[in-house]
CSV table of C-alpha atoms in Angstrom, one decimal:
chain,number,residue,atom,x,y,z
A,1,UNK,CA,-48.9,105.0,-84.0
A,2,UNK,CA,-48.7,104.6,-80.2
A,3,UNK,CA,-49.5,107.8,-78.2
A,4,UNK,CA,-46.4,108.2,-75.9
A,5,UNK,CA,-48.5,110.2,-73.3
A,6,UNK,CA,-51.6,108.0,-73.1
A,7,UNK,CA,-51.7,106.0,-69.8
A,8,UNK,CA,-53.1,102.4,-69.7
A,9,UNK,CA,-54.7,100.6,-66.8
A,10,UNK,CA,-52.6,97.9,-65.1
A,11,UNK,CA,-53.7,95.6,-62.2
A,12,UNK,CA,-52.0,95.8,-58.8
A,13,UNK,CA,-50.7,92.4,-57.9
A,14,UNK,CA,-49.3,93.0,-54.5
A,15,UNK,CA,-48.6,95.9,-52.1
A,16,UNK,CA,-45.8,95.6,-49.5
A,17,UNK,CA,-45.8,98.2,-46.7
A,18,UNK,CA,-42.1,98.9,-46.4
A,19,UNK,CA,-42.6,101.6,-43.7
A,20,UNK,CA,-45.5,103.8,-42.6
A,21,UNK,CA,-44.7,106.3,-45.3
A,22,UNK,CA,-43.4,104.0,-48.2
A,23,UNK,CA,-45.2,101.2,-49.9
A,24,UNK,CA,-44.0,99.1,-52.8
A,25,UNK,CA,-46.5,98.3,-55.5
A,26,UNK,CA,-46.1,95.3,-57.8
A,27,UNK,CA,-48.0,96.0,-61.0
A,28,UNK,CA,-48.9,93.6,-63.8
A,29,UNK,CA,-47.0,94.8,-66.9
A,30,UNK,CA,-44.9,93.4,-69.7
A,31,UNK,CA,-42.4,96.3,-69.9
A,32,UNK,CA,-38.7,95.7,-69.7
A,33,UNK,CA,-37.3,99.1,-68.7
A,34,UNK,CA,-33.7,100.1,-68.3
A,35,UNK,CA,-32.4,100.2,-64.7
A,36,UNK,CA,-33.1,103.7,-63.5
A,37,UNK,CA,-35.9,104.7,-65.9
A,38,UNK,CA,-39.2,106.1,-64.6
A,39,UNK,CA,-42.9,105.8,-65.4
A,40,UNK,CA,-45.8,108.3,-64.9
A,41,UNK,CA,-48.3,106.7,-62.5
A,42,UNK,CA,-51.8,108.2,-62.5
A,43,UNK,CA,-55.2,108.0,-60.8
A,44,UNK,CA,-58.1,109.4,-63.0
A,45,UNK,CA,-59.5,112.7,-61.8
A,46,UNK,CA,-56.7,112.9,-59.2
A,47,UNK,CA,-53.4,113.3,-61.1
A,48,UNK,CA,-50.1,111.7,-61.8
A,49,UNK,CA,-46.6,111.5,-60.6
A,50,UNK,CA,-43.2,110.3,-61.8
A,51,UNK,CA,-41.8,107.2,-60.1
A,52,UNK,CA,-38.6,105.3,-60.8
A,53,UNK,CA,-38.9,101.5,-61.3
A,54,UNK,CA,-37.5,99.8,-58.1
A,55,UNK,CA,-37.6,96.2,-59.5
A,56,UNK,CA,-39.0,94.3,-62.5
A,57,UNK,CA,-39.4,90.8,-63.8
A,58,UNK,CA,-41.3,88.8,-66.2
A,59,UNK,CA,-44.8,90.3,-66.3
A,60,UNK,CA,-44.4,92.8,-63.5
A,61,UNK,CA,-42.9,96.1,-62.4
A,62,UNK,CA,-42.4,97.4,-58.8
A,63,UNK,CA,-42.5,101.0,-57.7
A,64,UNK,CA,-41.5,102.1,-54.2
A,65,UNK,CA,-43.7,105.2,-53.4
A,66,UNK,CA,-43.5,107.7,-50.6
A,67,UNK,CA,-46.7,109.4,-49.4
A,68,UNK,CA,-46.1,113.0,-50.2
A,69,UNK,CA,-49.3,114.4,-51.9
A,70,UNK,CA,-52.8,113.8,-53.2
A,71,UNK,CA,-51.8,111.3,-55.9
A,72,UNK,CA,-49.7,109.1,-53.6
A,73,UNK,CA,-52.4,109.4,-50.9
A,74,UNK,CA,-54.9,108.0,-53.3
A,75,UNK,CA,-52.5,105.3,-54.3
A,76,UNK,CA,-52.0,104.3,-50.7
A,77,UNK,CA,-55.8,103.7,-50.5
A,78,UNK,CA,-55.7,101.1,-53.2
A,79,UNK,CA,-55.6,97.3,-52.8
A,80,UNK,CA,-54.4,94.3,-54.9
A,81,UNK,CA,-56.8,93.8,-57.7
A,82,UNK,CA,-57.4,97.5,-58.2
A,83,UNK,CA,-56.1,99.2,-61.4
A,84,UNK,CA,-53.8,102.2,-61.7
A,85,UNK,CA,-52.6,103.8,-64.9
A,86,UNK,CA,-49.1,103.8,-66.3
A,87,UNK,CA,-47.3,105.4,-69.1
A,88,UNK,CA,-43.6,105.0,-70.0
A,89,UNK,CA,-40.8,104.0,-69.5
A,90,UNK,CA,-39.2,107.4,-69.9
A,91,UNK,CA,-35.8,108.9,-69.6
A,92,UNK,CA,-32.2,107.5,-69.6
A,93,UNK,CA,-31.3,104.8,-67.1
A,94,UNK,CA,-28.0,103.9,-65.5
A,95,UNK,CA,-25.1,103.2,-67.8
A,96,UNK,CA,-25.0,99.5,-66.8
A,97,UNK,CA,-23.1,98.2,-69.7
A,98,UNK,CA,-20.7,101.1,-69.8
A,99,UNK,CA,-19.8,100.4,-66.1
A,100,UNK,CA,-19.6,96.6,-66.5
A,101,UNK,CA,-16.4,95.1,-65.1
A,102,UNK,CA,-15.7,98.1,-62.8
A,103,UNK,CA,-15.6,98.5,-59.0
A,104,UNK,CA,-19.0,100.1,-58.2
A,105,UNK,CA,-19.7,102.3,-55.2
A,106,UNK,CA,-23.3,103.1,-54.5
A,107,UNK,CA,-24.2,105.9,-52.0
A,108,UNK,CA,-28.0,106.2,-51.3
A,109,UNK,CA,-30.2,108.2,-49.0
A,110,UNK,CA,-33.7,107.1,-48.0
A,111,UNK,CA,-35.9,106.3,-50.9
A,112,UNK,CA,-32.8,107.0,-53.2
A,113,UNK,CA,-32.2,103.2,-52.7
A,114,UNK,CA,-35.1,102.5,-54.9
A,115,UNK,CA,-33.8,103.7,-58.3
A,116,UNK,CA,-30.7,101.4,-58.0
A,117,UNK,CA,-32.4,98.4,-56.3
A,118,UNK,CA,-33.0,96.5,-59.6
A,119,UNK,CA,-29.3,97.1,-60.6
A,120,UNK,CA,-28.1,95.9,-57.3
A,121,UNK,CA,-30.2,92.8,-57.6
A,122,UNK,CA,-28.8,92.1,-61.0
A,123,UNK,CA,-25.2,92.6,-59.6
A,124,UNK,CA,-26.1,90.1,-56.8
A,125,UNK,CA,-27.4,87.5,-59.3
A,126,UNK,CA,-24.6,88.1,-61.8
A,127,UNK,CA,-21.4,88.9,-59.7
A,128,UNK,CA,-19.2,88.8,-62.8
A,129,UNK,CA,-20.7,92.1,-63.8
A,130,UNK,CA,-18.5,94.0,-61.4
A,131,UNK,CA,-15.0,93.7,-59.8
A,132,UNK,CA,-16.6,94.6,-56.5
A,133,UNK,CA,-19.7,96.3,-55.2
A,134,UNK,CA,-19.7,98.7,-52.2
A,135,UNK,CA,-23.0,100.0,-50.9
A,136,UNK,CA,-23.4,102.9,-48.4
A,137,UNK,CA,-27.2,103.1,-47.6
A,138,UNK,CA,-28.5,105.6,-45.2
A,139,UNK,CA,-31.9,106.3,-43.7
A,140,UNK,CA,-33.2,108.9,-41.4
A,141,UNK,CA,-34.1,106.5,-38.6
A,142,UNK,CA,-35.1,102.9,-37.9
A,143,UNK,CA,-38.7,103.5,-38.9
A,144,UNK,CA,-37.6,104.5,-42.3
A,145,UNK,CA,-35.5,101.5,-43.3
A,146,UNK,CA,-36.5,100.1,-46.7
A,147,UNK,CA,-36.1,96.7,-48.3
A,148,UNK,CA,-34.9,94.9,-45.2
A,149,UNK,CA,-34.7,91.4,-46.9
A,150,UNK,CA,-32.7,92.8,-49.7
A,151,UNK,CA,-30.3,94.7,-47.3
A,152,UNK,CA,-29.7,91.5,-45.5
A,153,UNK,CA,-29.1,89.6,-48.8
A,154,UNK,CA,-26.8,92.2,-50.3
A,155,UNK,CA,-24.7,92.2,-47.1
A,156,UNK,CA,-23.8,88.5,-47.9
A,157,UNK,CA,-22.1,89.5,-51.2
A,158,UNK,CA,-21.3,93.2,-51.2
A,159,UNK,CA,-19.2,95.4,-49.0
A,160,UNK,CA,-21.8,97.3,-47.1
A,161,UNK,CA,-22.2,100.3,-44.7
A,162,UNK,CA,-25.7,100.7,-43.5
A,163,UNK,CA,-26.3,103.8,-41.4
A,164,UNK,CA,-29.0,105.8,-39.6
A,165,UNK,CA,-28.7,109.5,-39.3
A,166,UNK,CA,-29.3,109.6,-35.6
A,167,UNK,CA,-30.7,106.3,-34.2
A,168,UNK,CA,-28.5,103.7,-32.7
A,169,UNK,CA,-29.5,100.0,-33.3
A,170,UNK,CA,-27.5,96.8,-33.3
A,171,UNK,CA,-25.8,96.0,-36.6
A,172,UNK,CA,-26.1,99.6,-37.9
A,173,UNK,CA,-23.8,102.5,-38.0
A,174,UNK,CA,-24.9,106.0,-36.9
A,175,UNK,CA,-24.2,109.1,-39.0
A,176,UNK,CA,-24.7,110.6,-42.4
A,177,UNK,CA,-23.7,108.7,-45.5
A,178,UNK,CA,-20.8,111.2,-46.1
A,179,UNK,CA,-19.1,109.9,-43.0
A,180,UNK,CA,-18.4,106.5,-44.6
A,181,UNK,CA,-17.3,107.6,-48.1
A,182,UNK,CA,-13.7,107.9,-46.9
A,183,UNK,CA,-13.8,104.3,-45.8
A,184,UNK,CA,-14.1,103.1,-49.5
A,185,UNK,CA,-10.7,102.0,-50.7
A,186,UNK,CA,-10.7,104.1,-53.9
A,187,UNK,CA,-6.9,103.9,-54.1
A,188,UNK,CA,-7.0,100.1,-54.6
A,189,UNK,CA,-9.3,100.2,-57.6
A,190,UNK,CA,-6.6,101.1,-60.1
A,191,UNK,CA,-8.9,103.9,-61.5
A,192,UNK,CA,-11.4,101.3,-62.7
A,193,UNK,CA,-14.5,102.4,-60.8
A,194,UNK,CA,-17.6,104.5,-60.7
A,195,UNK,CA,-19.6,106.1,-57.9
A,196,UNK,CA,-23.4,106.2,-58.0
A,197,UNK,CA,-25.2,108.6,-55.8
A,198,UNK,CA,-28.9,108.8,-55.3
A,199,UNK,CA,-31.0,110.6,-52.7
A,200,UNK,CA,-32.3,114.0,-51.8
A,201,UNK,CA,-30.5,116.9,-53.6
A,202,UNK,CA,-28.6,118.1,-50.6
A,203,UNK,CA,-27.5,114.6,-49.8
A,204,UNK,CA,-26.2,114.1,-53.4
A,205,UNK,CA,-24.5,117.5,-53.4
A,206,UNK,CA,-22.5,116.8,-50.3
A,207,UNK,CA,-21.9,113.1,-51.0
A,208,UNK,CA,-20.4,114.1,-54.4
A,209,UNK,CA,-18.2,116.7,-52.8
A,210,UNK,CA,-17.0,114.2,-50.2
A,211,UNK,CA,-16.2,111.7,-53.0
A,212,UNK,CA,-14.2,114.4,-54.8
A,213,UNK,CA,-12.4,115.2,-51.6
A,214,UNK,CA,-11.4,111.6,-51.4
A,215,UNK,CA,-9.8,111.8,-54.9
A,216,UNK,CA,-12.6,110.7,-57.0
A,217,UNK,CA,-12.6,112.4,-60.5
A,218,UNK,CA,-15.9,114.1,-61.1
A,219,UNK,CA,-16.3,112.2,-64.4
A,220,UNK,CA,-16.5,108.9,-62.4
A,221,UNK,CA,-19.7,110.1,-60.5
A,222,UNK,CA,-23.2,109.5,-61.6
A,223,UNK,CA,-26.5,110.8,-60.0
A,224,UNK,CA,-30.2,110.5,-60.6
A,225,UNK,CA,-31.6,114.0,-60.8
A,226,UNK,CA,-35.4,113.6,-60.6
A,227,UNK,CA,-37.4,116.9,-60.5
A,228,UNK,CA,-40.9,118.3,-61.5
A,229,UNK,CA,-41.3,115.8,-64.4
A,230,UNK,CA,-44.8,116.2,-65.8
A,231,UNK,CA,-45.3,115.4,-69.5
A,232,UNK,CA,-42.1,113.2,-69.5
A,233,UNK,CA,-41.6,113.8,-73.2
A,234,UNK,CA,-40.0,117.2,-73.2
A,235,UNK,CA,-43.0,119.3,-74.2
A,236,UNK,CA,-44.3,120.9,-71.0
A,237,UNK,CA,-41.0,122.5,-69.8
A,238,UNK,CA,-41.7,121.8,-66.1
A,239,UNK,CA,-38.4,120.0,-65.7
A,240,UNK,CA,-36.3,122.2,-67.9
A,241,UNK,CA,-33.2,123.8,-66.4
A,242,UNK,CA,-31.6,126.2,-68.8
A,243,UNK,CA,-31.5,124.1,-72.0
A,244,UNK,CA,-31.7,120.7,-70.3
A,245,UNK,CA,-34.9,118.7,-70.2
A,246,UNK,CA,-34.4,116.3,-67.2
A,247,UNK,CA,-37.2,114.0,-68.4
A,248,UNK,CA,-35.4,113.4,-71.7
A,249,UNK,CA,-31.7,113.8,-70.9
A,250,UNK,CA,-32.0,112.3,-67.4
A,251,UNK,CA,-33.0,111.4,-64.9
A,252,UNK,CA,-29.5,109.8,-64.8
A,253,UNK,CA,-26.7,112.2,-65.4
A,254,UNK,CA,-22.9,112.2,-65.0
A,255,UNK,CA,-22.0,114.5,-62.2
A,256,UNK,CA,-20.1,116.8,-64.6
A,257,UNK,CA,-23.5,117.7,-66.0
A,258,UNK,CA,-25.6,117.4,-62.9
A,259,UNK,CA,-23.5,119.8,-60.8
A,260,UNK,CA,-24.6,122.6,-63.1
A,261,UNK,CA,-28.3,121.8,-63.0
A,262,UNK,CA,-29.3,124.4,-60.5
A,263,UNK,CA,-32.5,126.5,-60.6
Protein backbone atom coordinates (compact mmCIF):
# COMPACT_ATOMS: atom_id res chain seq x y z
CA UNK A 1 0.00 0.00 0.00
CA UNK A 2 1.34 3.43 -0.97
CA UNK A 3 1.70 5.93 1.87
CA UNK A 4 -0.20 9.06 0.70
CA UNK A 5 1.87 11.40 2.88
CA UNK A 6 5.34 10.00 2.17
CA UNK A 7 7.38 12.41 0.01
CA UNK A 8 9.82 11.12 -2.58
CA UNK A 9 12.93 12.75 -4.00
CA UNK A 10 12.77 14.19 -7.53
CA UNK A 11 15.51 15.84 -9.55
CA UNK A 12 15.32 19.48 -10.56
CA UNK A 13 15.69 19.70 -14.34
CA UNK A 14 15.57 23.47 -14.85
CA UNK A 15 14.92 26.68 -12.94
CA UNK A 16 13.55 29.75 -14.71
CA UNK A 17 13.82 33.08 -12.90
CA UNK A 18 10.46 34.59 -13.80
CA UNK A 19 10.99 37.62 -11.55
CA UNK A 20 13.18 38.50 -8.59
CA UNK A 21 10.57 36.92 -6.30
CA UNK A 22 9.14 34.07 -8.43
CA UNK A 23 10.98 31.11 -9.92
CA UNK A 24 9.57 28.25 -11.99
CA UNK A 25 11.04 24.84 -11.17
CA UNK A 26 10.81 22.00 -13.68
CA UNK A 27 10.95 18.71 -11.80
CA UNK A 28 11.56 15.23 -13.19
CA UNK A 29 8.36 13.29 -12.43
CA UNK A 30 5.90 10.92 -14.11
CA UNK A 31 2.70 12.24 -12.53
CA UNK A 32 -0.21 13.34 -14.72
CA UNK A 33 -2.21 15.67 -12.45
CA UNK A 34 -5.51 17.36 -13.10
CA UNK A 35 -5.26 21.01 -14.09
CA UNK A 36 -5.43 22.94 -10.81
CA UNK A 37 -4.26 20.23 -8.43
CA UNK A 38 -1.41 20.83 -5.98
CA UNK A 39 1.58 19.00 -4.51
CA UNK A 40 3.38 19.35 -1.22
CA UNK A 41 7.01 20.33 -1.90
CA UNK A 42 9.44 19.73 0.93
CA UNK A 43 13.03 20.19 1.98
CA UNK A 44 14.25 17.79 4.70
CA UNK A 45 14.78 19.44 8.10
CA UNK A 46 13.29 22.68 6.77
CA UNK A 47 9.62 22.08 6.01
CA UNK A 48 7.10 21.79 3.21
CA UNK A 49 4.61 23.95 1.38
CA UNK A 50 1.61 23.41 -0.95
CA UNK A 51 2.18 24.56 -4.53
CA UNK A 52 -0.17 24.25 -7.51
CA UNK A 53 1.12 22.70 -10.72
CA UNK A 54 1.67 25.46 -13.28
CA UNK A 55 2.48 23.14 -16.19
CA UNK A 56 3.25 19.52 -16.91
CA UNK A 57 4.31 17.20 -19.71
CA UNK A 58 5.77 13.78 -20.33
CA UNK A 59 8.22 13.12 -17.49
CA UNK A 60 8.07 16.53 -15.83
CA UNK A 61 6.07 18.93 -13.67
CA UNK A 62 6.49 22.68 -13.23
CA UNK A 63 5.82 24.72 -10.12
CA UNK A 64 5.95 28.51 -10.02
CA UNK A 65 7.00 29.50 -6.52
CA UNK A 66 7.07 32.85 -4.78
CA UNK A 67 9.67 33.47 -2.06
CA UNK A 68 7.58 33.95 1.07
CA UNK A 69 9.23 31.94 3.85
CA UNK A 70 11.92 29.56 5.02
CA UNK A 71 10.92 26.67 2.74
CA UNK A 72 10.76 28.76 -0.40
CA UNK A 73 13.98 30.56 0.56
CA UNK A 74 15.69 27.17 0.75
CA UNK A 75 14.19 26.15 -2.60
CA UNK A 76 15.53 29.32 -4.19
CA UNK A 77 19.05 28.30 -3.17
CA UNK A 78 18.82 25.05 -5.14
CA UNK A 79 20.24 24.38 -8.60
CA UNK A 80 19.41 22.01 -11.48
CA UNK A 81 20.48 18.52 -10.53
CA UNK A 82 19.55 18.98 -6.87
CA UNK A 83 16.70 16.96 -5.43
CA UNK A 84 13.58 18.16 -3.70
CA UNK A 85 10.80 16.07 -2.26
CA UNK A 86 7.24 15.85 -3.57
CA UNK A 87 4.03 14.20 -2.51
CA UNK A 88 0.71 14.38 -4.30
CA UNK A 89 -1.14 15.28 -6.40
CA UNK A 90 -3.88 16.40 -4.05
CA UNK A 91 -7.26 18.09 -4.19
CA UNK A 92 -9.83 18.72 -6.87
CA UNK A 93 -8.71 20.47 -10.03
CA UNK A 94 -10.60 22.64 -12.50
CA UNK A 95 -13.76 21.10 -14.05
CA UNK A 96 -12.14 21.07 -17.49
CA UNK A 97 -14.48 18.55 -19.08
CA UNK A 98 -17.58 20.05 -17.48
CA UNK A 99 -16.68 23.42 -19.01
CA UNK A 100 -15.69 22.05 -22.43
CA UNK A 101 -17.37 23.88 -25.30
CA UNK A 102 -18.16 27.00 -23.30
CA UNK A 103 -16.96 30.59 -23.54
CA UNK A 104 -14.31 30.78 -20.83
CA UNK A 105 -13.33 33.95 -19.00
CA UNK A 106 -10.18 33.83 -16.85
CA UNK A 107 -9.43 36.60 -14.36
CA UNK A 108 -6.07 36.25 -12.60
CA UNK A 109 -3.99 38.32 -10.21
CA UNK A 110 -0.21 37.91 -9.87
CA UNK A 111 0.83 34.31 -9.22
CA UNK A 112 -2.84 33.39 -9.55
CA UNK A 113 -2.01 32.90 -13.21
CA UNK A 114 0.04 29.80 -12.33
CA UNK A 115 -2.85 27.47 -11.32
CA UNK A 116 -4.57 28.04 -14.69
CA UNK A 117 -1.45 28.13 -16.89
CA UNK A 118 -1.57 24.45 -17.86
CA UNK A 119 -5.27 24.74 -18.73
CA UNK A 120 -4.64 27.86 -20.84
CA UNK A 121 -1.88 26.04 -22.69
CA UNK A 122 -4.25 23.15 -23.39
CA UNK A 123 -6.86 25.59 -24.70
CA UNK A 124 -4.20 27.17 -26.91
CA UNK A 125 -3.16 23.79 -28.31
CA UNK A 126 -6.75 22.51 -28.64
CA UNK A 127 -8.90 25.54 -29.56
CA UNK A 128 -11.93 23.32 -30.17
CA UNK A 129 -12.20 22.88 -26.39
CA UNK A 130 -13.82 26.31 -25.97
CA UNK A 131 -16.11 28.60 -27.92
CA UNK A 132 -13.82 31.47 -26.95
CA UNK A 133 -11.23 32.32 -24.32
CA UNK A 134 -10.97 35.69 -22.61
CA UNK A 135 -8.03 36.35 -20.29
CA UNK A 136 -7.71 39.27 -17.88
CA UNK A 137 -4.29 38.96 -16.23
CA UNK A 138 -3.13 41.55 -13.75
CA UNK A 139 0.19 42.13 -12.01
CA UNK A 140 1.26 44.63 -9.38
CA UNK A 141 3.96 46.21 -11.53
CA UNK A 142 6.26 45.56 -14.48
CA UNK A 143 8.80 43.76 -12.29
CA UNK A 144 6.18 41.21 -11.28
CA UNK A 145 5.09 40.04 -14.75
CA UNK A 146 5.13 36.25 -15.05
CA UNK A 147 5.26 33.93 -18.07
CA UNK A 148 6.09 36.61 -20.62
CA UNK A 149 6.52 34.20 -23.58
CA UNK A 150 3.19 32.57 -22.74
CA UNK A 151 1.42 35.91 -22.41
CA UNK A 152 2.66 36.89 -25.87
CA UNK A 153 1.60 33.54 -27.34
CA UNK A 154 -1.85 33.55 -25.74
CA UNK A 155 -2.47 37.01 -27.11
CA UNK A 156 -2.33 35.54 -30.62
CA UNK A 157 -5.33 33.27 -30.02
CA UNK A 158 -7.24 34.57 -26.98
CA UNK A 159 -8.99 37.86 -26.27
CA UNK A 160 -6.67 39.39 -23.68
CA UNK A 161 -6.51 42.28 -21.25
CA UNK A 162 -3.08 42.51 -19.59
CA UNK A 163 -2.90 45.12 -16.88
CA UNK A 164 -0.58 46.53 -14.20
CA UNK A 165 -2.00 47.99 -11.00
CA UNK A 166 -0.06 51.24 -11.28
CA UNK A 167 2.77 51.08 -13.82
CA UNK A 168 2.31 52.39 -17.34
CA UNK A 169 4.20 50.55 -20.09
CA UNK A 170 3.63 50.17 -23.80
CA UNK A 171 1.18 47.44 -24.74
CA UNK A 172 -0.28 47.12 -21.24
CA UNK A 173 -3.35 48.54 -19.54
CA UNK A 174 -3.20 50.25 -16.16
CA UNK A 175 -5.63 49.43 -13.38
CA UNK A 176 -6.98 46.57 -11.31
CA UNK A 177 -8.43 43.53 -13.06
CA UNK A 178 -11.93 44.47 -11.88
CA UNK A 179 -11.78 47.48 -14.20
CA UNK A 180 -11.81 45.23 -17.26
CA UNK A 181 -14.46 42.67 -16.30
CA UNK A 182 -17.27 44.92 -17.68
CA UNK A 183 -15.52 44.80 -21.08
CA UNK A 184 -16.23 41.07 -21.42
CA UNK A 185 -19.25 40.59 -23.74
CA UNK A 186 -21.17 38.28 -21.42
CA UNK A 187 -24.49 39.08 -23.11
CA UNK A 188 -23.24 37.57 -26.40
CA UNK A 189 -22.43 34.16 -24.88
CA UNK A 190 -26.00 32.89 -24.80
CA UNK A 191 -25.54 31.77 -21.22
CA UNK A 192 -22.94 29.20 -22.31
CA UNK A 193 -19.95 30.43 -20.33
CA UNK A 194 -17.95 30.20 -17.11
CA UNK A 195 -15.76 32.65 -15.20
CA UNK A 196 -12.57 31.38 -13.54
CA UNK A 197 -11.00 33.68 -10.93
CA UNK A 198 -7.63 33.06 -9.24
CA UNK A 199 -5.51 35.38 -7.14
CA UNK A 200 -5.22 36.84 -3.64
CA UNK A 201 -8.42 36.44 -1.58
CA UNK A 202 -9.28 40.14 -1.70
CA UNK A 203 -8.83 40.21 -5.47
CA UNK A 204 -11.03 37.12 -5.93
CA UNK A 205 -13.70 38.61 -3.67
CA UNK A 206 -14.00 41.87 -5.58
CA UNK A 207 -13.56 40.26 -9.01
CA UNK A 208 -16.44 37.89 -8.27
CA UNK A 209 -18.61 40.77 -7.03
CA UNK A 210 -17.82 42.72 -10.21
CA UNK A 211 -18.73 39.71 -12.37
CA UNK A 212 -22.03 39.34 -10.54
CA UNK A 213 -22.62 43.06 -11.02
CA UNK A 214 -22.15 42.46 -14.76
CA UNK A 215 -24.94 39.90 -14.69
CA UNK A 216 -22.92 36.71 -14.22
CA UNK A 217 -24.86 34.14 -12.14
CA UNK A 218 -22.88 33.01 -9.10
CA UNK A 219 -23.08 29.37 -10.20
CA UNK A 220 -21.05 30.21 -13.33
CA UNK A 221 -18.03 31.40 -11.28
CA UNK A 222 -15.15 29.17 -10.13
CA UNK A 223 -12.24 30.04 -7.85
CA UNK A 224 -9.12 28.38 -6.42
CA UNK A 225 -9.15 28.74 -2.66
CA UNK A 226 -5.75 27.69 -1.35
CA UNK A 227 -5.05 28.18 2.34
CA UNK A 228 -3.03 26.64 5.18
CA UNK A 229 -2.91 23.18 3.62
CA UNK A 230 -0.54 21.02 5.64
CA UNK A 231 -1.25 17.27 5.60
CA UNK A 232 -3.26 17.55 2.34
CA UNK A 233 -5.29 14.45 3.22
CA UNK A 234 -7.90 15.90 5.60
CA UNK A 235 -6.33 14.78 8.87
CA UNK A 236 -4.56 17.74 10.46
CA UNK A 237 -7.43 20.23 10.22
CA UNK A 238 -5.26 23.26 9.41
CA UNK A 239 -7.26 24.05 6.26
CA UNK A 240 -10.67 23.30 7.76
CA UNK A 241 -13.32 26.02 7.59
CA UNK A 242 -16.48 24.95 9.43
CA UNK A 243 -17.03 21.45 7.98
CA UNK A 244 -15.04 22.00 4.76
CA UNK A 245 -11.54 20.61 4.31
CA UNK A 246 -10.03 22.77 1.59
CA UNK A 247 -7.32 20.21 0.77
CA UNK A 248 -9.94 17.54 0.01
CA UNK A 249 -12.91 19.45 -1.35
CA UNK A 250 -10.80 22.11 -3.07
CA UNK A 251 -8.66 23.94 -3.84
CA UNK A 252 -11.06 24.54 -6.73
CA UNK A 253 -14.57 25.51 -5.64
CA UNK A 254 -17.67 26.90 -7.26
CA UNK A 255 -18.16 30.44 -6.03
CA UNK A 256 -21.50 29.47 -4.50
CA UNK A 257 -19.49 27.43 -1.98
CA UNK A 258 -16.32 29.55 -1.79
CA UNK A 259 -18.15 32.76 -0.89
CA UNK A 260 -19.08 31.16 2.44
CA UNK A 261 -15.57 29.91 3.27
CA UNK A 262 -14.69 32.67 5.68
CA UNK A 263 -12.69 32.30 8.87
